[in-house]
Coordinates of C-alpha atoms in Angstrom, one line a residue:
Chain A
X208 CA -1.6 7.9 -27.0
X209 CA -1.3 6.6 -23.4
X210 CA -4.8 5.8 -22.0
X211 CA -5.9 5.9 -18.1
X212 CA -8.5 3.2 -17.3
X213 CA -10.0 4.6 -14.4
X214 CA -13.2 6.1 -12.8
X215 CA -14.2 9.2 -11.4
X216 CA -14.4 8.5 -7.9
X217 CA -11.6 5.8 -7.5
X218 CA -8.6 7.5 -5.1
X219 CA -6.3 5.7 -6.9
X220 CA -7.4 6.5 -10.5
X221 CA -7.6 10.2 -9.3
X222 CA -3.6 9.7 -7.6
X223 CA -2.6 9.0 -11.5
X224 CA -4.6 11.7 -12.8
X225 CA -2.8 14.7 -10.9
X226 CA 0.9 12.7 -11.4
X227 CA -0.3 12.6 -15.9
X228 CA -0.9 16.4 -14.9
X229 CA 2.0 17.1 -12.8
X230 CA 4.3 15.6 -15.5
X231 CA 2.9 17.0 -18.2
X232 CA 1.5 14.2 -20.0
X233 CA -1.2 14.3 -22.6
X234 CA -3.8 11.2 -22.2
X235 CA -7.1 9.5 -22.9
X236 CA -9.0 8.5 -20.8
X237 CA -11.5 5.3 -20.7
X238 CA -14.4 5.2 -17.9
X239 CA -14.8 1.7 -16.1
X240 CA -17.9 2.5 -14.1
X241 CA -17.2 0.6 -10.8
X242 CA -20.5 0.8 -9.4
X243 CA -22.0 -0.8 -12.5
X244 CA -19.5 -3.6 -12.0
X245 CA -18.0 -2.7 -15.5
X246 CA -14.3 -4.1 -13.9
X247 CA -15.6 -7.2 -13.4
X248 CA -16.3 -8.1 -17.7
X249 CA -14.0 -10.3 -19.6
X250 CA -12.8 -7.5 -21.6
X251 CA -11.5 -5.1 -18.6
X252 CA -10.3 -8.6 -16.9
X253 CA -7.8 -9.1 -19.7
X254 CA -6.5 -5.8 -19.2
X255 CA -6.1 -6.4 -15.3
X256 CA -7.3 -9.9 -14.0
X257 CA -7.3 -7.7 -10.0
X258 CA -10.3 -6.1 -11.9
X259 CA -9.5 -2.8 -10.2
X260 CA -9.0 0.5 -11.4
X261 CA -6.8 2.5 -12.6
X262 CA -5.1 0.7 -15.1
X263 CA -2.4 2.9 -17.7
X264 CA -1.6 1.6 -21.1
X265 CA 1.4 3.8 -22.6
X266 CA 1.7 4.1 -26.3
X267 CA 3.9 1.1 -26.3
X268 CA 1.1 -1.2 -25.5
X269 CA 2.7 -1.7 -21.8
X270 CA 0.1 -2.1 -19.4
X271 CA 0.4 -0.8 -15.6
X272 CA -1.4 -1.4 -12.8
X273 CA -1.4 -0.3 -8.4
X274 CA -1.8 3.8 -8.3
X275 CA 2.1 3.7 -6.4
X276 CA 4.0 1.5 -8.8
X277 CA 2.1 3.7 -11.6
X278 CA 2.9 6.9 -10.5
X279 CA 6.8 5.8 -9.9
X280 CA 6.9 4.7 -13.1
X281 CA 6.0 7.9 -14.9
X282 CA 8.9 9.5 -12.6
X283 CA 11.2 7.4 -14.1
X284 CA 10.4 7.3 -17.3
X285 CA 10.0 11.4 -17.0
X286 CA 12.2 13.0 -14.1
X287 CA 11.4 16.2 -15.2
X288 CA 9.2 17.6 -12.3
X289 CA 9.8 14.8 -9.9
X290 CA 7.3 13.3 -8.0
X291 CA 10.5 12.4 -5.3
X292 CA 12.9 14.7 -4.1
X293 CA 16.7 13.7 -4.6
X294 CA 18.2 12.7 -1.6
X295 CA 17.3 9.0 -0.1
X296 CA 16.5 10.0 3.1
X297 CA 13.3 12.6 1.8
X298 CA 12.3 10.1 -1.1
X299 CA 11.8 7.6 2.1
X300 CA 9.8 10.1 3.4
X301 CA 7.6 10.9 0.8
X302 CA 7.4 7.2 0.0
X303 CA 6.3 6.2 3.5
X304 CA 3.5 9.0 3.9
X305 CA 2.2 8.1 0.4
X306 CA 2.0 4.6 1.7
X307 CA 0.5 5.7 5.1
X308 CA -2.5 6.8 3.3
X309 CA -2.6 3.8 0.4
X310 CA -1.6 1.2 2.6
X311 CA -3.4 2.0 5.8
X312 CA -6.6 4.0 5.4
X313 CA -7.4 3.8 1.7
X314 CA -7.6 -0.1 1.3
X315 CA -9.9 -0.4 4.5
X316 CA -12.6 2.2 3.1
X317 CA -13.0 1.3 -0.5
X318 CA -16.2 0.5 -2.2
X319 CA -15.3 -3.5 -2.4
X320 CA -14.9 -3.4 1.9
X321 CA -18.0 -1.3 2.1
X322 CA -19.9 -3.4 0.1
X323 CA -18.5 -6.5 1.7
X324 CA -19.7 -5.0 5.1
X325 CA -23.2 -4.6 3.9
X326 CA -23.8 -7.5 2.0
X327 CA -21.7 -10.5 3.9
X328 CA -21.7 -8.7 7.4
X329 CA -25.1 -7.1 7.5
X330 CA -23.5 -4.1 8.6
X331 CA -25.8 -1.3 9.2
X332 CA -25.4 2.4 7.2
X333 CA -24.6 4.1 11.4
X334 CA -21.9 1.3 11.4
X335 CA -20.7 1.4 8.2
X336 CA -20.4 5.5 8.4
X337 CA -18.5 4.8 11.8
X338 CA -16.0 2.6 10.3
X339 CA -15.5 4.6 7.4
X340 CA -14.6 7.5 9.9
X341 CA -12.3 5.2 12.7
X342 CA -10.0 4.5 9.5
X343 CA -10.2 8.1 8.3
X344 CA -9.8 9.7 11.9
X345 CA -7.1 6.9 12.9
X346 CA -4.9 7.7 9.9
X347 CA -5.2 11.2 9.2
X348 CA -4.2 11.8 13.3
X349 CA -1.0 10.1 12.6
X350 CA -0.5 11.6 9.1
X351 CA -1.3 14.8 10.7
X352 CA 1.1 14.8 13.6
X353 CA 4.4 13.5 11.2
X354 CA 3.2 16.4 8.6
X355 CA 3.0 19.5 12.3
X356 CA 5.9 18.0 13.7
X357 CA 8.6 16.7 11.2
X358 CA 11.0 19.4 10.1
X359 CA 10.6 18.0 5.9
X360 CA 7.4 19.3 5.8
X361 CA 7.2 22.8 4.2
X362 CA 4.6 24.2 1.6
X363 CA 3.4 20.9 0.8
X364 CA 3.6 17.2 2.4
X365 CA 7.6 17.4 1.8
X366 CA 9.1 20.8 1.3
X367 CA 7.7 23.7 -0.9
X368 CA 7.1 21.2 -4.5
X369 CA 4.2 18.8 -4.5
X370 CA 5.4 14.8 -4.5
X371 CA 3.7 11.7 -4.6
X372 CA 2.7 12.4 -0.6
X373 CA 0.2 15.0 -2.1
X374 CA -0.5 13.0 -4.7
X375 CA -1.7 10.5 -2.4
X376 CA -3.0 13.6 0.5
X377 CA -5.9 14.7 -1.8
X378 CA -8.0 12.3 -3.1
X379 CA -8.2 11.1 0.8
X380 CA -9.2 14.6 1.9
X381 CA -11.6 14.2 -1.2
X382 CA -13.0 11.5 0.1
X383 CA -12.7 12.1 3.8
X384 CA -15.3 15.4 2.9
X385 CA -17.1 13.1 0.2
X386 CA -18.0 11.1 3.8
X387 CA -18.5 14.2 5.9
X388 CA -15.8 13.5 8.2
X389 CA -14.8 16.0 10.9
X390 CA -11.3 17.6 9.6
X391 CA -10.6 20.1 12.7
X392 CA -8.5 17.8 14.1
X393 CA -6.2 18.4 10.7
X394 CA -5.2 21.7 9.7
X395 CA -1.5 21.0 8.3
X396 CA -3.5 18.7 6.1
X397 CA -6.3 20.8 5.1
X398 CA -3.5 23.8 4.8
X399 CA -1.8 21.5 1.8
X400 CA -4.8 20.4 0.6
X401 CA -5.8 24.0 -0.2
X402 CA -2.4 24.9 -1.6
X403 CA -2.8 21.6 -3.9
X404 CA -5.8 23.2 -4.9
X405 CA -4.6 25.7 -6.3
X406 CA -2.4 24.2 -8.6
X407 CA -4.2 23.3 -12.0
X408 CA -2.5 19.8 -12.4
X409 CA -4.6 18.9 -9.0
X410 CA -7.6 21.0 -10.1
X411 CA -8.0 19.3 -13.7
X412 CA -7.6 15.6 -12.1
X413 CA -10.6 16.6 -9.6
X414 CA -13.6 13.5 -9.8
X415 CA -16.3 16.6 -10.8
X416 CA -14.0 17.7 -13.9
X417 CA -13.6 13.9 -15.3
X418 CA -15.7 13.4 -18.2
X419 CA -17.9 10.2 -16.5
X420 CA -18.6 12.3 -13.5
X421 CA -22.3 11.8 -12.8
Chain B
X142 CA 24.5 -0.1 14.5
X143 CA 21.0 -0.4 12.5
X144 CA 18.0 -1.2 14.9
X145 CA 14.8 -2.8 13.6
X146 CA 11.3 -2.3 16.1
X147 CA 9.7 -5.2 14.8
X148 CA 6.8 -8.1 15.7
X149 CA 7.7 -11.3 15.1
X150 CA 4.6 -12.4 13.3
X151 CA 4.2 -8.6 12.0
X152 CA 4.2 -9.0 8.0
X153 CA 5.5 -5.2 7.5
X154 CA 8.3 -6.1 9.9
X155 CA 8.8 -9.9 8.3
X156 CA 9.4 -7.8 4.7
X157 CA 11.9 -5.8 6.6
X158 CA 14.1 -8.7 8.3
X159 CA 14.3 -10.1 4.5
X160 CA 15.4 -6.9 2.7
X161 CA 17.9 -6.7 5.4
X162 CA 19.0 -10.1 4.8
X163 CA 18.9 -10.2 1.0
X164 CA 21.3 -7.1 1.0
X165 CA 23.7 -8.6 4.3
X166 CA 23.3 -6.5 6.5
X167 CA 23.1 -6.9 10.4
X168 CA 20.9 -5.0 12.4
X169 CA 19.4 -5.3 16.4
X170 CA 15.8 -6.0 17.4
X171 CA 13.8 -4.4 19.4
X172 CA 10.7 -6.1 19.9
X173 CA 7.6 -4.7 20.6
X174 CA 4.5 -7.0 21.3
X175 CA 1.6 -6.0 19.6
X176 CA -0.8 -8.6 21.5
X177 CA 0.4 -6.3 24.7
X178 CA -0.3 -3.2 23.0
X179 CA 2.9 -2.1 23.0
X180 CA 2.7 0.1 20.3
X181 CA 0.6 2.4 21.9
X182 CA 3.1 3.3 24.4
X183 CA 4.3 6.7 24.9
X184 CA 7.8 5.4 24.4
X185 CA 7.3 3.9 20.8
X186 CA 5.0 6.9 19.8
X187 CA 7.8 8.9 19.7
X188 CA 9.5 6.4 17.2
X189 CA 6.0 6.5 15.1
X190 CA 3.4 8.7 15.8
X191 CA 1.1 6.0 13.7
X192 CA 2.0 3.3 16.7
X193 CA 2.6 0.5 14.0
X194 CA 6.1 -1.7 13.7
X195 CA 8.1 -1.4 11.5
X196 CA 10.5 1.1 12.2
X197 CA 14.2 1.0 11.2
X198 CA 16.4 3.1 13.2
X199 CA 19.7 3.7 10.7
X200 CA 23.4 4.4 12.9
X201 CA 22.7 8.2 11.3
X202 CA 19.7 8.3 13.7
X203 CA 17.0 8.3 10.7
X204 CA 14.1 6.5 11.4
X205 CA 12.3 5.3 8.9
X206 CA 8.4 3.4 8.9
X207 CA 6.5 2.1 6.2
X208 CA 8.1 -1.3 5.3
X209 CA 7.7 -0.7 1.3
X210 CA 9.3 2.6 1.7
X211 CA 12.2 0.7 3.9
X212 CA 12.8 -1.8 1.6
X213 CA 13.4 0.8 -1.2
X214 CA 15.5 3.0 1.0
X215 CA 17.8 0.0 2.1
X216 CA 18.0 -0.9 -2.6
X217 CA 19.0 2.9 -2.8
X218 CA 21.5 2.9 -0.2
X219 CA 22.9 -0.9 -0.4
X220 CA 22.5 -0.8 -4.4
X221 CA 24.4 -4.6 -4.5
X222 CA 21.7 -7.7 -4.9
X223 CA 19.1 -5.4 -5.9
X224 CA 15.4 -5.9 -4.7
X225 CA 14.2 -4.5 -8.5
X226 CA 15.2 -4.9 -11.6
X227 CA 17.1 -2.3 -13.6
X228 CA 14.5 -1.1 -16.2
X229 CA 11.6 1.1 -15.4
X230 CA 9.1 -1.5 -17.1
X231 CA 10.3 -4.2 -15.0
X232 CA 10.6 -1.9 -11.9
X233 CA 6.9 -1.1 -12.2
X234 CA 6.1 -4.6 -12.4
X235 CA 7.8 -5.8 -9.4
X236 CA 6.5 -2.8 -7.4
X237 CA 2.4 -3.4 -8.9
X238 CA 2.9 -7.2 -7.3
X239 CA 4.0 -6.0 -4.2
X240 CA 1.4 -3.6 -3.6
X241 CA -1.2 -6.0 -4.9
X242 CA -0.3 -7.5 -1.7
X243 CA 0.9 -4.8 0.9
X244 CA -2.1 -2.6 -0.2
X245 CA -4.9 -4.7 -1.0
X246 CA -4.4 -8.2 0.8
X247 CA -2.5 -7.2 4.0
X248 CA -4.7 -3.8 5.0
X249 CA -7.3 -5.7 5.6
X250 CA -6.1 -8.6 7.3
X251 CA -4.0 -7.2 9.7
X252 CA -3.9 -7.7 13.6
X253 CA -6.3 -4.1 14.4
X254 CA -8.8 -4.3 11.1
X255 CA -9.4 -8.2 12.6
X256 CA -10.2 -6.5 16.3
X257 CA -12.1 -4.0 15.2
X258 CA -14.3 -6.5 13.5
X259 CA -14.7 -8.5 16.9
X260 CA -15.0 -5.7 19.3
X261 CA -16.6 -3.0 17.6
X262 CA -19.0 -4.6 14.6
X263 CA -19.6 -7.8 17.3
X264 CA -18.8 -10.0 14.6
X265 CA -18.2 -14.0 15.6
X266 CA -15.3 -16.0 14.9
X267 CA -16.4 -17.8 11.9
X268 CA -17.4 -14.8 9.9
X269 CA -13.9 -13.2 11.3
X270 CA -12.5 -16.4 9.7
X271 CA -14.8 -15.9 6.4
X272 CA -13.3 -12.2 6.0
X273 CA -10.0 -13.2 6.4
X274 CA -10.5 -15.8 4.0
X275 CA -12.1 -13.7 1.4
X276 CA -9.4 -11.2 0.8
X277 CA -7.1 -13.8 0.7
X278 CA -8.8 -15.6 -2.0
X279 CA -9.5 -12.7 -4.0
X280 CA -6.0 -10.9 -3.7
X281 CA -4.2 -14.2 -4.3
X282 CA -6.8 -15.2 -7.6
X283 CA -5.8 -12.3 -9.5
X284 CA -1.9 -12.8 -8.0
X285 CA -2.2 -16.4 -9.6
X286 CA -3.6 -14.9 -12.7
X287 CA -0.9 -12.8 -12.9
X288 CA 2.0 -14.6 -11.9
X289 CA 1.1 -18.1 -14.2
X290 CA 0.7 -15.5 -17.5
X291 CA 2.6 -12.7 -17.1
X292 CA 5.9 -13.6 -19.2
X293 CA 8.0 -11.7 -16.3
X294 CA 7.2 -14.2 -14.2
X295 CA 10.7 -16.5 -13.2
X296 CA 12.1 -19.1 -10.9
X297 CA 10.8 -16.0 -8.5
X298 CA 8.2 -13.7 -9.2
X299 CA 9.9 -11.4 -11.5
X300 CA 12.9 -13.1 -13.1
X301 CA 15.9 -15.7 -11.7
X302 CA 16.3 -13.3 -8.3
X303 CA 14.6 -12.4 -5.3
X304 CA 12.9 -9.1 -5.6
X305 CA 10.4 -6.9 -3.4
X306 CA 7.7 -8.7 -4.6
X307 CA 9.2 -12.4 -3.4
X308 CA 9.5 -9.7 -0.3
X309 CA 5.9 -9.3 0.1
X310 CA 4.5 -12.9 -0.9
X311 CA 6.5 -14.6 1.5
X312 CA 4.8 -13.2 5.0
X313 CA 1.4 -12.8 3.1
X314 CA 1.6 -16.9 2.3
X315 CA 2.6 -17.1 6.0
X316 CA -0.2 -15.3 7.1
X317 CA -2.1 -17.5 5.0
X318 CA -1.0 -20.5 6.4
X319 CA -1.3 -19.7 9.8
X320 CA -4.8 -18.9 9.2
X321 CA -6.0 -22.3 7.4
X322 CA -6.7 -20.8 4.2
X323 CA -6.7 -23.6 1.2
X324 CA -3.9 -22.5 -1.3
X325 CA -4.6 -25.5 -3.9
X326 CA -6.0 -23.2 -6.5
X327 CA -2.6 -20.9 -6.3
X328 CA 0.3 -23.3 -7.6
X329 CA 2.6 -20.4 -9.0
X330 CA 2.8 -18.7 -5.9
X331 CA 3.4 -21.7 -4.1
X332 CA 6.3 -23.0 -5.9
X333 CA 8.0 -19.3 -5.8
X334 CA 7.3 -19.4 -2.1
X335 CA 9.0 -22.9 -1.8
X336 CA 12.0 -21.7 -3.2
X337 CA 12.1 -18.1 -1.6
X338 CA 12.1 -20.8 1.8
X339 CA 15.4 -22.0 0.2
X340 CA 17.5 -19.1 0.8
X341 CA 19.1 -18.4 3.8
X342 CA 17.9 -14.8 4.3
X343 CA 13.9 -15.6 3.9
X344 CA 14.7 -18.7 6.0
X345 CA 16.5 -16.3 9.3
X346 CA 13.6 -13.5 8.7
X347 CA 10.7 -16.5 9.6
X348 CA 8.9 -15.4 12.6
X349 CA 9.5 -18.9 14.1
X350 CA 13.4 -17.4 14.1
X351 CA 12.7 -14.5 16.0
X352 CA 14.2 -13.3 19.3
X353 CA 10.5 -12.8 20.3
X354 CA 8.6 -15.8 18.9
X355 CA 6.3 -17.5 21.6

């Protein structure tokens, strides 16, 4: 059985969750509870010396690791029900607003740069809360105007199936609410949020349906 | 002809210049100067909405941002001297060590994460230095780890060829460099470097090479 080492909360345990779903893929899951520092023992460390979450292990005994390189993965190994679309030009696309959200807002607001603020920086919770929002609000203004304006987006983030650009859109918006950020500003993002929603392959990987939610 | 909006010292556009190398292919530059703030122009924004190099401009007119997502759009279109390898294990590998770097070293390193730090949480130049310095050491630890052990691991970082992840180190080892941080404790990724800097098409995409190097 393939088994997701991930955690509740984590974005990026949360990304392979809805693309195990999308694909069909049965799993088990195995907790690593990040704010008890559980990624940091020897054990997990042998199973990803990053210590970071999510990590999958497929029946095989191969071990992945990075949410992206993950998710790709399972869309090769299972092309049924793509998380890409077909043509170069849209899987670019998809690829780069996936990455606008993992490589640009995610890694600056994660609970190792939080915590790294407080402790080494003395930052304050007012200025913590504020840079947790400029990243969110910087990022999501840009991600919204390609998703209004560009003529690929439809339904979802690229035409009218979801791809790993949702995959990626959700568990930002999660978080993004999780911090009480102001989403006006957003509302081709918060319309494919809700659409993503409603699909049960989104609903099921949701942090409050995973069995270590608190 | 293919057009590359690019800063010389800009990592994301650094991985760019390579790929396009690596694959032979020529392309213009059009610099924009990041110090100046010419991303924020009204001109660029037009080019990407996000106001971050790079973008590559194809001779179809597509524009494309998001330098991972580049890179992989340049392999699928310019398939010869591939920048990953052929089997969906190996693929996943190469593409987990590159975002080890583009998503969790880089983000928080880069030019407007370091002036936000100065100008808005008032911190000084040695704890600017300090930050930079931590996420170096911790990203590169667990890239050391992984490169010295992992059995994938070649004369470059996956196998006997230059692939995305070679792609990535490179800049990130620049970076590195440029900001004084001790890379004693990283010998693997130091000799891989020291060859990538053997091949012509790492050596033209240095920043010291470019048309807009000070």
């Amino acid at each position: 059985m393939t088994t997701l080492y991930g955690y509740f909360r984590s974005s990026a345990a949360y990304r392979v969750r809805i693309a195990l779903n999308l694909k069909g893929l049965d799993y088990d899951q195995a907790p690593v509870n990040l704010v008890k520092g559980e990624q940091k023992d020897g054990d997990f460390r042998t199973r990803n010396p990053q210590g970071l979450v999510p990590v999958l292990e497929t029946e095989d005994g191969t071990r992945l690791t990075q949410s992206l390189a993950i998710c790709e993965y399972l869309d090769e190994r299972h092309p049924e029900r793509p998380l890409l679309p077909a043509d170069a030009e849209g899987r670019a696309r998809v690829r780069s607003l996936a990455q606008l959200i993992a490589c640009e807002i995610h890694p600056l607001n994660n609970l190792k740069v939080l915590k790294y603020l407080v402790h080494e920086l003395k930052v304050d919770d007012e200025a913590k809360q504020a840079w947790y929002r400029h990243w969110i609000a910087e990022g999501f203004t840009a991600l919204e105007a390609r998703l209004a304006n560009e003529p690929g987006t439809g339904t979802f983030c690229h035409g009218n199936d979801p791809t790993l650009a949702d995959i990626c859109l959700v568990p930002q918006v999660f978080n993004a609410e999780r911090f009480e950020c102001d989403l006006a500003a957003y509302p081709t993002l918060r319309r494919i949020t809700e659409r993503c929603r409603e699909l049960e392959a989104f609903r099921r990987a949701a942090p409050g349906e995973q069995p270590d939610a608190g």
